PDB file of C-alpha atoms in Angstrom:
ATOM      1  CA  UNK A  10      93.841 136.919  65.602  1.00  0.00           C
ATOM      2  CA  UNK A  11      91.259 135.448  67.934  1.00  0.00           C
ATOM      3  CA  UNK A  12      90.807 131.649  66.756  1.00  0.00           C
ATOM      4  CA  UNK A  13      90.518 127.923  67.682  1.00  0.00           C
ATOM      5  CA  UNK A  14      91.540 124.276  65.970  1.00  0.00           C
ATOM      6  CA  UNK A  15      90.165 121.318  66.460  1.00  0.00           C
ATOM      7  CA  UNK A  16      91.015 119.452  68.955  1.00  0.00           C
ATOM      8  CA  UNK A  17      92.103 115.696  68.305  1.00  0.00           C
ATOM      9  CA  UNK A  18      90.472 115.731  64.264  1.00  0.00           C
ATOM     10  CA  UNK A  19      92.569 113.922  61.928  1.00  0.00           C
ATOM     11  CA  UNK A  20      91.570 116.416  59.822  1.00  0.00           C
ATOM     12  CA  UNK A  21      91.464 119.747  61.782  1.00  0.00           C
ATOM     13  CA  UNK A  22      88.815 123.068  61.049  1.00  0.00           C
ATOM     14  CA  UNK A  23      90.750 126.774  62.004  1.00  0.00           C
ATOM     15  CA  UNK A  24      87.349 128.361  63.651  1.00  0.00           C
ATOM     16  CA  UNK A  25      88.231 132.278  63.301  1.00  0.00           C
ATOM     17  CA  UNK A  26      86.131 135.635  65.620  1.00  0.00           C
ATOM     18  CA  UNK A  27      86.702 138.526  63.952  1.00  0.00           C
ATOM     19  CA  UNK A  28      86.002 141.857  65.655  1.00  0.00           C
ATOM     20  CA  UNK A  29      84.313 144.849  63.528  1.00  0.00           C
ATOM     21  CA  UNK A  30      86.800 146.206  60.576  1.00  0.00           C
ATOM     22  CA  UNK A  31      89.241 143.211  61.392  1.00  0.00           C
ATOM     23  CA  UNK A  32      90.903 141.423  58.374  1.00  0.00           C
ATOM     24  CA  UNK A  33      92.801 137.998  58.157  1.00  0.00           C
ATOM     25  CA  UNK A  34      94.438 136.961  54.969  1.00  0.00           C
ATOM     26  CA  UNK A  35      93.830 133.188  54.151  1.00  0.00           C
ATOM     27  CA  UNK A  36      94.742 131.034  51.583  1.00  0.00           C
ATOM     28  CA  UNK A  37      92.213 131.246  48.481  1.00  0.00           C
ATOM     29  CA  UNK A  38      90.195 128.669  48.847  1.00  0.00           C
ATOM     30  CA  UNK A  39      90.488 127.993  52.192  1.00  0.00           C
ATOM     31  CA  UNK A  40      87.328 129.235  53.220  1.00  0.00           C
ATOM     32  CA  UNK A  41      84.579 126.557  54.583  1.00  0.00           C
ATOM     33  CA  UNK A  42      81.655 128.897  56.205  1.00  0.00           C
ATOM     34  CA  UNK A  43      80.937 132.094  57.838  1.00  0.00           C
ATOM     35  CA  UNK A  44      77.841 133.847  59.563  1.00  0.00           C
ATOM     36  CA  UNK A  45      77.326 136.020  57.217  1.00  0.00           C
ATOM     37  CA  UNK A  46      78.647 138.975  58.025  1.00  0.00           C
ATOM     38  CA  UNK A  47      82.261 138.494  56.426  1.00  0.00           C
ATOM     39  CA  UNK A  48      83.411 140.245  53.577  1.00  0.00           C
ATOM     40  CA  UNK A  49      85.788 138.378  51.184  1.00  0.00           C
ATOM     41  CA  UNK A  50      88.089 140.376  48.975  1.00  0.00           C
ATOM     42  CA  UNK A  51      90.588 138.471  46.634  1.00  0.00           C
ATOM     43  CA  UNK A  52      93.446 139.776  44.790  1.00  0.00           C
ATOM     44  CA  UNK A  53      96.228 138.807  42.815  1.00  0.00           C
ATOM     45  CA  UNK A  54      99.449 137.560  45.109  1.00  0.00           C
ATOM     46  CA  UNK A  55     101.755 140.311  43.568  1.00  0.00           C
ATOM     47  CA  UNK A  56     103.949 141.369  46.577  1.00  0.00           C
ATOM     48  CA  UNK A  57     102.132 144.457  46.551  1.00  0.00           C
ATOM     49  CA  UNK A  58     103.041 145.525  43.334  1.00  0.00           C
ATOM     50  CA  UNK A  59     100.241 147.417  41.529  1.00  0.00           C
ATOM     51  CA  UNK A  60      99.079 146.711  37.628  1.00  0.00           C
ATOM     52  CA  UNK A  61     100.540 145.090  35.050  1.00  0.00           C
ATOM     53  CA  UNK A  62     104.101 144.695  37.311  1.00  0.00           C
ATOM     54  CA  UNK A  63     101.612 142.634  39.175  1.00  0.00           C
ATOM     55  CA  UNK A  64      99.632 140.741  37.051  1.00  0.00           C
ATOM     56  CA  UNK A  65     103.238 139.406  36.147  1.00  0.00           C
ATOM     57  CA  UNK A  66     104.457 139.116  39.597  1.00  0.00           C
ATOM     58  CA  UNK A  67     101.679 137.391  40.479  1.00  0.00           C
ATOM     59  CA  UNK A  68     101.478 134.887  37.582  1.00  0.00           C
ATOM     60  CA  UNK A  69     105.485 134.496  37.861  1.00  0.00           C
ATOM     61  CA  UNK A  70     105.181 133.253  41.903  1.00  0.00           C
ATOM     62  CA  UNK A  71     101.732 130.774  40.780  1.00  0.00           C
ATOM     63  CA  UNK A  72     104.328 129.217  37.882  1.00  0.00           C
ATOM     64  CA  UNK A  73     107.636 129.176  39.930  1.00  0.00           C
ATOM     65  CA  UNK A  74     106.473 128.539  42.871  1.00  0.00           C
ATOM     66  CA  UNK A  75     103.132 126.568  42.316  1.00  0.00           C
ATOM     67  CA  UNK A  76     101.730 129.116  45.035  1.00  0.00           C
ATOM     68  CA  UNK A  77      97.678 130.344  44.211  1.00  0.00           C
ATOM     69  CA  UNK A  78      97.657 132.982  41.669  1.00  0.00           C
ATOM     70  CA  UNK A  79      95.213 135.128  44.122  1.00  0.00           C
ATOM     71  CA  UNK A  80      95.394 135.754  48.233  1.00  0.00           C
ATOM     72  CA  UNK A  81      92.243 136.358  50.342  1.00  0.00           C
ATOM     73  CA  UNK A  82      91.257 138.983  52.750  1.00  0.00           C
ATOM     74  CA  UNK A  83      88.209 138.599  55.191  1.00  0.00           C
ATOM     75  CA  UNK A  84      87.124 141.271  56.969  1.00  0.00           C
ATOM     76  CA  UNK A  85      84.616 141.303  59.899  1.00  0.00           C
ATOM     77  CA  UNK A  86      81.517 143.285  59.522  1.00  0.00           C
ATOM     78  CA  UNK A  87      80.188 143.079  62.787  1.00  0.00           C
ATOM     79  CA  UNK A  88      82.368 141.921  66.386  1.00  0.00           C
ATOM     80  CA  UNK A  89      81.922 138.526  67.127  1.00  0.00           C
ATOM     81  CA  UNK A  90      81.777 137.207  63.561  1.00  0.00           C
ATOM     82  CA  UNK A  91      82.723 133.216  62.861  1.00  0.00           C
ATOM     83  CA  UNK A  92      84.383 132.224  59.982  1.00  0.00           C
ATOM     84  CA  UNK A  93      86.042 128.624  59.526  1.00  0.00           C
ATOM     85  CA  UNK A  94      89.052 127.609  56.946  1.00  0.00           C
ATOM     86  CA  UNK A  95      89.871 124.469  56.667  1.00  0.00           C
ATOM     87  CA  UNK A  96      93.664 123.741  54.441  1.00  0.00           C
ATOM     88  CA  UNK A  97      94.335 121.864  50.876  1.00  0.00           C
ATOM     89  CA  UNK A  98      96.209 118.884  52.202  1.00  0.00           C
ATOM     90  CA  UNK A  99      95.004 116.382  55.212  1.00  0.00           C
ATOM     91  CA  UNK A 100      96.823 117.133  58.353  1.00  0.00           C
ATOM     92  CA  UNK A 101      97.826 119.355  61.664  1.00  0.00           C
ATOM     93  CA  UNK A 102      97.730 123.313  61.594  1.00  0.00           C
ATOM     94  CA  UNK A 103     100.397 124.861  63.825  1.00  0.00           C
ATOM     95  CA  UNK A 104     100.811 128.517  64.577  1.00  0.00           C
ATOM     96  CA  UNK A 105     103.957 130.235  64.527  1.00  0.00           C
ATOM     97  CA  UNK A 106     105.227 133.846  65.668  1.00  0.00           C
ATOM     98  CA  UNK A 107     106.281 136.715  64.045  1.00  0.00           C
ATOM     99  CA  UNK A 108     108.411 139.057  65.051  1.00  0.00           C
ATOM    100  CA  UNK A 109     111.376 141.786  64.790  1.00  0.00           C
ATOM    101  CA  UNK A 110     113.734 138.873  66.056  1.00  0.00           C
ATOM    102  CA  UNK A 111     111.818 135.625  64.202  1.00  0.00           C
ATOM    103  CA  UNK A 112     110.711 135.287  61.016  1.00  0.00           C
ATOM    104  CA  UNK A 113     110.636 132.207  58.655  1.00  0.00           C
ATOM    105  CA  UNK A 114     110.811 130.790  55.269  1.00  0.00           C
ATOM    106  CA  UNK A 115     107.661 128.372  54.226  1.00  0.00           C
ATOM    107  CA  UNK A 116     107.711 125.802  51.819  1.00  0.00           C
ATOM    108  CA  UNK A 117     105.035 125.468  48.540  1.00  0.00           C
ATOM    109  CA  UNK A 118     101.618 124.889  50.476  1.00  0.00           C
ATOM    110  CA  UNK A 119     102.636 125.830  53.811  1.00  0.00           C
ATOM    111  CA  UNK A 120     100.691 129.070  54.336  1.00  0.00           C
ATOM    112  CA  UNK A 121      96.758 129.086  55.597  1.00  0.00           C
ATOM    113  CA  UNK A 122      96.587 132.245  57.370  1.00  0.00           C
ATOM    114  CA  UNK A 123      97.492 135.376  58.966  1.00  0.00           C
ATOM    115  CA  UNK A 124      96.985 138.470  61.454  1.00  0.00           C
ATOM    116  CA  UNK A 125      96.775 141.691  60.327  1.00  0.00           C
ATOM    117  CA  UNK A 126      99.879 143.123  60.138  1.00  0.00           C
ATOM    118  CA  UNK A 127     101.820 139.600  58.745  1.00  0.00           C
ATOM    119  CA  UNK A 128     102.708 138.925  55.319  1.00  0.00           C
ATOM    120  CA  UNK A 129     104.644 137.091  53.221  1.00  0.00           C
ATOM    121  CA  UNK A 130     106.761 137.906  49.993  1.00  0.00           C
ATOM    122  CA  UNK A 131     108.450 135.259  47.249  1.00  0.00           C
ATOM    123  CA  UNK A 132     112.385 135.783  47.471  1.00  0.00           C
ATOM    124  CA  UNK A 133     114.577 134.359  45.083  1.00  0.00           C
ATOM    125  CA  UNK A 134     116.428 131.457  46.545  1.00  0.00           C
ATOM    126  CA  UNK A 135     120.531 130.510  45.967  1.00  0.00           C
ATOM    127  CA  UNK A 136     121.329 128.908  42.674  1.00  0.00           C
ATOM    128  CA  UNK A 137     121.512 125.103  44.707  1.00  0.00           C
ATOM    129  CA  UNK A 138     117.518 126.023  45.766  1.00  0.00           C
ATOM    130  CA  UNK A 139     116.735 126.993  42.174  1.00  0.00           C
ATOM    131  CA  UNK A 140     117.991 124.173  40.169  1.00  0.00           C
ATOM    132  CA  UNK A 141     116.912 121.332  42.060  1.00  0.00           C
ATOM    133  CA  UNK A 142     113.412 123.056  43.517  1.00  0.00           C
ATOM    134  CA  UNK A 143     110.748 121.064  46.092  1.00  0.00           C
ATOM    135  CA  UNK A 144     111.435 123.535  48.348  1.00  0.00           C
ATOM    136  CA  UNK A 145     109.774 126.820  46.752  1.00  0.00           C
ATOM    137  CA  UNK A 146     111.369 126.048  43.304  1.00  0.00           C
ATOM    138  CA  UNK A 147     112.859 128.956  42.197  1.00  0.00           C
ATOM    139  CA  UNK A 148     111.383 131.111  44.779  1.00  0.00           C
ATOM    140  CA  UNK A 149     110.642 130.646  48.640  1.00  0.00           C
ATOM    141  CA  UNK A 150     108.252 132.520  50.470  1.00  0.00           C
ATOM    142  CA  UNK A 151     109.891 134.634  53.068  1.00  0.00           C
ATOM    143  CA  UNK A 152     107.788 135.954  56.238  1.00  0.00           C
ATOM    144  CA  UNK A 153     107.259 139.839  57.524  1.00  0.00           C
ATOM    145  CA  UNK A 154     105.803 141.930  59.973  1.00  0.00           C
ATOM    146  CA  UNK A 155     104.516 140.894  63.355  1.00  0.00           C
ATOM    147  CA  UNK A 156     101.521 138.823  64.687  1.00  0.00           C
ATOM    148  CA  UNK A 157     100.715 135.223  64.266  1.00  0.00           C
ATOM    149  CA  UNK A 158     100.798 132.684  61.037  1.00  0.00           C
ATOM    150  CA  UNK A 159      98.906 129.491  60.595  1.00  0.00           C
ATOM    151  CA  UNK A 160     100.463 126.838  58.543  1.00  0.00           C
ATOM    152  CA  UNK A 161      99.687 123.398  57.275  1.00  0.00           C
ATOM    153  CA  UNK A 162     100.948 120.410  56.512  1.00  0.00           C
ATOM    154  CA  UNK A 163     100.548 116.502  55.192  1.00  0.00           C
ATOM    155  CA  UNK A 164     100.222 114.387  58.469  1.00  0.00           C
ATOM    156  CA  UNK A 165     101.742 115.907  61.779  1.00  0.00           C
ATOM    157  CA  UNK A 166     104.008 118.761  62.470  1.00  0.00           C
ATOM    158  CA  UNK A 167     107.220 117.869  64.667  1.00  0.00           C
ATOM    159  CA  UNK A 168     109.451 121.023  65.880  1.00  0.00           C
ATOM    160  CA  UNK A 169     113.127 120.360  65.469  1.00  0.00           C
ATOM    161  CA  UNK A 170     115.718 122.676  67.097  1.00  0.00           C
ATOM    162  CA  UNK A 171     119.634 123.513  64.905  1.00  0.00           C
ATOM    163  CA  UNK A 172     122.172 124.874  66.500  1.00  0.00           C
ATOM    164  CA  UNK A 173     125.851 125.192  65.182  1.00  0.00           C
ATOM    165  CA  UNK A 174     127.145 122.104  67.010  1.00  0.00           C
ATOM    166  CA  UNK A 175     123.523 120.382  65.874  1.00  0.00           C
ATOM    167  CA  UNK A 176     122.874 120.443  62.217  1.00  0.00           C
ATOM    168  CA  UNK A 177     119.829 118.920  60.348  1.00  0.00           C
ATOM    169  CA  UNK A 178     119.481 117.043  57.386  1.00  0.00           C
ATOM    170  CA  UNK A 179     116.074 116.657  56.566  1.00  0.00           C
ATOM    171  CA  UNK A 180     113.975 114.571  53.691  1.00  0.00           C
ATOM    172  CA  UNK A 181     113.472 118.013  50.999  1.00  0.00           C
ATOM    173  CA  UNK A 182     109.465 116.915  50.916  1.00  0.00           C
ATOM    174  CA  UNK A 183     108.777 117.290  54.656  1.00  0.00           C
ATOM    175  CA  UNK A 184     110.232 120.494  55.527  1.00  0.00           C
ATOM    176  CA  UNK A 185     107.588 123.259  55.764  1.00  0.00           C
ATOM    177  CA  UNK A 186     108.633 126.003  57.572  1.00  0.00           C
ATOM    178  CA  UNK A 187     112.160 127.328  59.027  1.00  0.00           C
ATOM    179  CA  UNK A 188     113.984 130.191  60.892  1.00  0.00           C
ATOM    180  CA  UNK A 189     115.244 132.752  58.396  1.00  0.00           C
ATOM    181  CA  UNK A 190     118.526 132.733  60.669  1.00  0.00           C
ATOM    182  CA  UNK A 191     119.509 129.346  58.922  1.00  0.00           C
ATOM    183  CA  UNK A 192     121.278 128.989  55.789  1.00  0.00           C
ATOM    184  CA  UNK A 193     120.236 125.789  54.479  1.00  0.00           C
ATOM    185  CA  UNK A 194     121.708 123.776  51.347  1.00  0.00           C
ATOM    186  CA  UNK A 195     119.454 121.717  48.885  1.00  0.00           C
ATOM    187  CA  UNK A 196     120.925 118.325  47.655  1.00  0.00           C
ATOM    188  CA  UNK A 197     120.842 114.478  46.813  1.00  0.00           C
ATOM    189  CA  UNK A 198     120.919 112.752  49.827  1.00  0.00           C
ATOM    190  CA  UNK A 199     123.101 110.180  48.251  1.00  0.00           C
ATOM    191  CA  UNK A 200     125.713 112.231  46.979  1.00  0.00           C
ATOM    192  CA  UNK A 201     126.699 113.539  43.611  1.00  0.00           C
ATOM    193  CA  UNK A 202     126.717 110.278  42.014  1.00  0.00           C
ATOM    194  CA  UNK A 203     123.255 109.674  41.732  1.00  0.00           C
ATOM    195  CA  UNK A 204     119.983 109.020  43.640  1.00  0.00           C
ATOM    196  CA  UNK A 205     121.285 105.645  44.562  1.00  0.00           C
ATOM    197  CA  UNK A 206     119.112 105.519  47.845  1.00  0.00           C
ATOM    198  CA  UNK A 207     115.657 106.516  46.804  1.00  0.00           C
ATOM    199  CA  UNK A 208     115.545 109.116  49.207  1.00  0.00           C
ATOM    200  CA  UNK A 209     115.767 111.929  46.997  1.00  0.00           C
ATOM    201  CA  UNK A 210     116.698 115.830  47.874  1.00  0.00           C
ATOM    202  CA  UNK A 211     117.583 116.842  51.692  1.00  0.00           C
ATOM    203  CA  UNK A 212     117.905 120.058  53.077  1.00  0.00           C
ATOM    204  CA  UNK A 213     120.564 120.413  54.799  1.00  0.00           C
ATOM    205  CA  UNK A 214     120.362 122.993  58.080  1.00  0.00           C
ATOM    206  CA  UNK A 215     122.999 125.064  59.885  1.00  0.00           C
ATOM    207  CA  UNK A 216     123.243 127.777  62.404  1.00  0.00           C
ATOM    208  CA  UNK A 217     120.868 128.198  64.934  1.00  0.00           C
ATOM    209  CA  UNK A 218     117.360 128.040  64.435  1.00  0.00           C
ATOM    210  CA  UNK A 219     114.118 125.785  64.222  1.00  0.00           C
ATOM    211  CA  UNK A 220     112.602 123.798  61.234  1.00  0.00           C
ATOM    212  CA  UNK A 221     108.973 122.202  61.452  1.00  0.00           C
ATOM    213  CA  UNK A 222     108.465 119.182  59.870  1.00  0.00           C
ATOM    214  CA  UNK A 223     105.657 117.348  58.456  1.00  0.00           C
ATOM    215  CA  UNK A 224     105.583 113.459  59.277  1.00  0.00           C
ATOM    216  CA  UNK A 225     103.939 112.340  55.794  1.00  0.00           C
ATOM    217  CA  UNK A 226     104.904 112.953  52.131  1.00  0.00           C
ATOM    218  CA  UNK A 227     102.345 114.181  49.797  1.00  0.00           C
ATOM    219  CA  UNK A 228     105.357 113.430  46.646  1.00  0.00           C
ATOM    220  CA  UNK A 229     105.233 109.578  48.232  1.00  0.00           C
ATOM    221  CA  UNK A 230     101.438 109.038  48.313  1.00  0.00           C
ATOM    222  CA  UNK A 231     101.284 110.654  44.819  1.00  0.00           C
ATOM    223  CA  UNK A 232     103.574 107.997  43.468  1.00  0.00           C
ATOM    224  CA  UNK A 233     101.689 105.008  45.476  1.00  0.00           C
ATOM    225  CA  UNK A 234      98.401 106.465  44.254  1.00  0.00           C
ATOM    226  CA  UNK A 235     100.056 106.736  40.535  1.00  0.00           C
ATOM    227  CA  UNK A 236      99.468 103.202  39.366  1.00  0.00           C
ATOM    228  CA  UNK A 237      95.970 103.439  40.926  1.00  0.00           C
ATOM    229  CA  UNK A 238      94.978 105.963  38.249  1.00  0.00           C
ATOM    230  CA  UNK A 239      92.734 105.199  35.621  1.00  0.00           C
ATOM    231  CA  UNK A 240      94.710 105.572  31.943  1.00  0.00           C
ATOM    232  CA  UNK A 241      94.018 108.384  29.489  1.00  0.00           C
ATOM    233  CA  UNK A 242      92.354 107.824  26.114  1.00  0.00           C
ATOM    234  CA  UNK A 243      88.715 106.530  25.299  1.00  0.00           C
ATOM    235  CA  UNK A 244      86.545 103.640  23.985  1.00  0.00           C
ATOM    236  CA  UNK A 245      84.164 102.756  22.033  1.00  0.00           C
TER     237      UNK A 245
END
């Protein structure tokens, strides 16, 4: 996957070549332009599976998950063909490597793009995941193949490194990727007895792997935004 980002933009274009017959799957609705001689084919995000399995595979991950309902393939139609995709939320784009030894789990929103030959697939997570959600809700996407993966995120994207004697707690709303060689545990950050902080849900990170991070929270704004808002109803 020949592409650039860029450089220094607060809010960051992914400016994708594509050789003859090469295809990139991107987040629906990701696209900005293209010259013209790319083919875009959407689908329903159904972990492959084929008619009405699908349909319900794919409407179970957009509920559960609150991933898009549809995925995107472009396909070059020429060598040398431009196509730009720009992400949902304001903020860095970060590529990450995939692998036989390293894949990852991404949070709701994290995905943008991929190689040929990458994918992704909605796992069910542990019942501590499930019940308290923010990170995939009921499902997480989990990573496959090999090539590259673009993901996004709400501000910047720090790498942190766990390792057995190292673990990580982090804030549940800015993790948005991590190695699927960590077993990770979702809860209050205050304890059992209550949100008493007002920090929330953590993840909390053992073994030995690396979690990205995004440096702003897109729950946070939404709540100083909140009183902002116009009310519902009409007037007369």
């Amino acid at each position: 996957m020949d592409y650039t980002i860029t450089e220094g933009a607060t809010f960051p274009l992914v400016n994708l070549t594509l050789a003859q017959n090469e295809t990139v799957q991107i987040e629906s609705g990701s696209m900005v332009y293209h010259d013209g001689r790319v083919s875009l084919e959407g689908s329903m995000n159904s972990n492959g599976k084929k008619g009405f399995g699908g349909l319900m595979s794919a409407i179970g991950r957009s509920v559960t998950s609150g991933e898009s309902f549809f995925i995107t393939r472009a396909i070059g139609q020429a060598n040398g063909v431009q196509l730009a995709i720009a992400p949902k939320t304001p903020g860095a784009i970060k590529a990450i490597q995939l692998d036989s030894a390293h894949q990852w789990r991404l949070n709701t929103g994290a995905f943008l793009a991929g190689s040929d030959g990458t994918t992704y697939s909605m796992t069910r997570q542990k019942i501590g995941g499930a019940i308290f959600g923010g990170t995939g809700g009921l499902f997480v996407m989990e990573t496959a193949g090999a090539g590259e993966m673009l993901i996004n995120a709400y501000g910047d994207i720090q790498l942190l490194h766990v390792t057995p004697g190292a673990p990580l707690v982090v804030d549940n709303d800015h993790v948005i990727a991590w190695s699927s060689t960590l077993d990770y545990e979702i809860k209050p950050a205050s304890g059992l007895v209550g949100f008493t902080t007002g920090e929330g849900l953590v993840n909390a990170f053992t073994g030995t792997g690396d979690v990205y991070i995004q440096t702003r929270n897109l729950r946070g704004l939404a709540e100083l935004l909140k009183p902002m808002m116009p009310s519902g109803g009409s007037s007369n």
